[in-house]
C-alpha positions in Angstrom: -0.1 0.0 0.0 1.3 3.5 -1.1 1.2 6.4 1.3 0.5 9.3 -1.2 1.4 12.9 -0.1 -1.4 15.5 -1.4 -0.7 18.7 -3.1 -3.8 20.8 -3.5 -3.5 23.9 -5.7 -5.3 27.1 -5.2 -4.3 30.6 -6.6 -1.0 28.9 -7.4 -0.3 28.1 -3.9 -0.1 24.7 -1.8 -3.0 24.6 0.5 -5.2 22.2 2.5 -9.0 22.7 2.9 -11.3 21.7 5.8 -14.1 19.4 4.5 -13.9 20.7 1.0 -14.6 24.3 1.9 -12.6 26.6 -0.4 -13.0 29.7 2.2 -11.4 27.4 4.9 -7.9 27.0 3.4 -4.6 26.9 4.9 -1.7 27.9 3.0 1.4 25.7 3.4 3.8 26.7 0.7 3.8 29.5 -2.1 6.0 26.8 -4.1 4.2 23.7 -5.1 7.3 22.6 -6.8 9.2 22.9 -3.9 6.7 21.1 -1.8 6.8 18.2 -4.2 10.6 18.0 -4.2 10.3 17.7 -0.3 7.8 14.8 -0.5 10.3 13.1 -2.9 13.3 13.3 -0.4 10.7 12.0 2.1 10.4 8.9 -0.1 7.3 9.4 -2.1 6.6 7.4 -4.8 3.5 8.7 -6.0 1.9 12.3 -5.7 -1.8 13.2 -5.6 -2.2 16.5 -7.0 -5.6 18.5 -7.0 -6.2 21.7 -9.1 -8.9 23.1 -6.7 -9.5 26.3 -8.8 -10.1 23.7 -11.6 -12.5 21.6 -9.8 -14.5 24.5 -9.2 -14.3 26.3 -12.5 -14.4 23.1 -14.6 -11.1 24.5 -16.5 -7.5 23.7 -16.1 -6.5 26.5 -13.9 -3.0 25.5 -12.6 -2.0 23.2 -15.2 1.2 24.8 -15.8 2.4 24.1 -12.2 1.3 20.5 -12.4 3.4 20.3 -15.5 6.6 21.9 -13.9 6.3 19.1 -11.1 6.1 16.4 -13.6 9.0 17.6 -15.4 11.1 18.3 -12.5 10.4 14.8 -11.0 9.9 12.4 -13.9 10.2 9.1 -11.8 7.4 10.3 -9.4 3.9 8.8 -10.3 1.7 12.0 -10.3 -2.0 11.5 -10.6 -3.8 14.6 -11.0 -7.5 15.8 -10.7 -9.5 19.0 -10.7 -11.4 20.4 -13.8 -10.9 17.4 -16.0 -14.1 17.4 -17.9 -12.9 16.5 -21.8 -10.4 14.5 -23.6 -8.3 17.6 -24.5 -7.5 18.1 -20.7 -6.6 14.3 -20.2 -4.2 14.6 -23.4 -2.5 17.8 -22.0 -1.8 16.1 -18.7 -0.8 12.7 -20.0 1.3 14.4 -22.6 3.0 16.5 -20.0 4.1 13.1 -18.2 1.6 12.6 -15.5 1.1 9.0 -14.6 -2.7 9.0 -14.2 -5.7 11.4 -14.6 -8.6 11.6 -12.0 -12.0 12.3 -13.4 -14.4 13.4 -10.7 -17.6 15.5 -11.5 -17.5 14.6 -15.1 -17.6 10.8 -14.2 -20.8 11.1 -12.5 -22.5 13.4 -15.0 -21.2 11.7 -18.2 -20.1 8.0 -17.6 -19.7 7.4 -21.3 -16.8 10.3 -21.2 -14.9 7.7 -18.8 -15.5 4.7 -20.9 -14.1 6.7 -23.9 -11.1 7.9 -21.8 -10.4 4.5 -20.9 -10.5 3.3 -24.1 -8.2 5.9 -25.6 -5.7 5.9 -22.7 -5.9 2.6 -21.0 -4.5 2.1 -17.5 -4.3 5.9 -17.1 -7.8 6.8 -15.7 -8.7 7.1 -12.2 -12.4 7.9 -11.0 -12.7 10.3 -7.8 -15.6 9.7 -5.6 -16.1 12.3 -2.9 -18.9 11.5 -0.5 -20.9 13.3 2.0 -23.1 11.0 4.5 -22.6 8.0 2.2 -23.8 10.0 -1.1 -21.3 11.3 -3.9 -20.6 14.9 -4.2 -19.6 16.8 -7.2 -18.6 20.4 -8.6 -15.6 20.4 -6.4 -17.7 19.0 -3.4 -20.2 21.8 -3.7 -23.0 19.7 -4.9 -24.4 16.3 -3.3 -26.1 13.8 -5.2 -28.4 11.0 -4.5 -26.0 8.5 -5.5 -24.1 5.8 -3.5 -20.4 5.2 -4.1 -21.0 1.5 -5.0 -23.4 2.6 -7.7 -20.9 4.8 -9.3 -18.1 1.9 -9.0 -20.4 -0.7 -10.6 -20.9 1.5 -13.6 -17.2 1.8 -14.2 -16.3 -1.8 -13.3 -16.0 -2.9 -16.8 -14.5 0.3 -18.6 -10.9 -0.4 -17.4 -10.7 2.2 -14.5 -7.1 2.1 -12.9 -8.3 2.8 -9.3 -11.0 4.8 -7.4 -10.0 7.5 -5.0 -12.6 7.5 -2.3 -12.8 10.4 0.0 -15.3 11.2 3.1 -15.4 14.8 2.8 -16.7 14.9 6.6 -13.2 13.6 7.3 -11.1 15.6 4.9 -8.7 17.9 6.6 -10.2 17.5 10.0 -7.4 14.9 11.5 -10.1 12.7 12.9 -9.2 9.7 10.9 -10.0 7.8 7.9 -13.4 6.4 7.6 -12.1 2.8 7.6 -15.1 1.3 7.7 -16.9 2.7 4.7 -13.7 2.6 2.8 -13.0 -1.1 3.3 -16.6 -2.0 2.7 -16.3 -0.1 -0.7 -13.1 -1.9 -1.5 -14.7 -5.3 -0.5 -17.6 -4.6 -3.1 -15.5 -3.3 -5.8 -13.6 -5.1 -8.6 -11.6 -1.8 -8.9 -8.7 -1.2 -6.5 -9.4 1.7 -3.8 -7.1 4.6 -2.8 -8.3 5.8 0.5 -8.5 9.5 1.3 -9.6 11.9 3.9 -8.8 12.3 7.6 -5.7 10.3 8.0 -4.0 12.0 10.9 -1.3 9.7 12.3 0.6 6.5 11.8 -2.1 4.6 13.8 -4.7 5.3 10.9 -2.3 3.6 8.5 -1.9 0.9 10.6 -5.6 0.5 11.1 -6.5 0.9 7.4 -3.5 -1.8 6.7 -4.9 -4.3 9.2 -8.3 -3.9 7.9 -7.2 -4.8 4.4 -5.8 -7.9 5.7 -8.5 -9.2 7.6 -11.6 -8.3 5.1 -11.5 -10.8 2.2 -11.7 -8.8 -1.1 -10.8 -5.5 0.2 -8.1 -4.1 -2.2 -6.8 -0.9 -1.0 -3.6 0.0 -2.9 -2.9 3.6 -1.4 -3.9 6.0 1.4 -3.7 9.7 0.5 -2.5 12.1 3.3 -2.3 15.8 3.6 -2.7 18.2 6.6 -1.1 15.5 8.9 2.2 15.5 7.0 2.1 19.2 6.7 1.8 19.6 10.3 4.2 17.1 11.3 1.7 14.7 12.9 2.6 11.8 10.4 6.0 10.9 9.2 5.6 10.1 5.6 8.8 8.0 5.5 7.9 6.0 8.6 4.4 5.3 7.4 5.8 4.0 4.1 8.4 1.9 5.6 5.5 0.2 7.7 3.4 -0.5 4.8 6.5 -1.9 3.2 7.4 -4.2 6.1 3.7 -5.3 6.3 3.6 -6.2 2.5 6.5 -8.6 3.1 5.2 -10.2 6.2 
């Protein structure tokens, strides 16, 4: 299981939100490129990047910053989301060297777009599922649908989606721990690998998530995204990844 640091981009800065609210952001760096380098030095193999401005506007707002990160760290697996609503956006990011592209709002609104993207770019498409009280949220977390996460997963199970990033918005940025029960249950029902996101605050959360994947048959969780915890020093990225590596070899 990969421990994946997150870089959220807002107004060209590296920020973290609380519960997906744009007016509750904390700036952690004026240089997302330097921050990416820091996480690489700490042993990151994959980086989760979200263009928050893009997610709310539906356009690629911070794309040049993403391109600079990818260019500077070619061995880093960058997965990028936020504002990706068409094939041109996917082409841009993958052409720039991003390893994966995350489709969120457009996946729920237009499943055929996901199917087409998976066909044109096999193995490169991740679907982002952001939830509030067990329902999928869209438009940069601003709108909540009546759709459950497993309904969305079932739609995409035959498309060739590489993974699902599952975020419980109520936990995101709140340092209260990951919603392990819901994450593991989705992973158990899904034929698509799951990347957990939202609320991971300390090493114990990684330990609990890893333990749950071992005990629950069929729970295929391949990564855990962490943001505020590593920025505030509550979680040591290198130590967390070393723990996961040790457990994988047991």
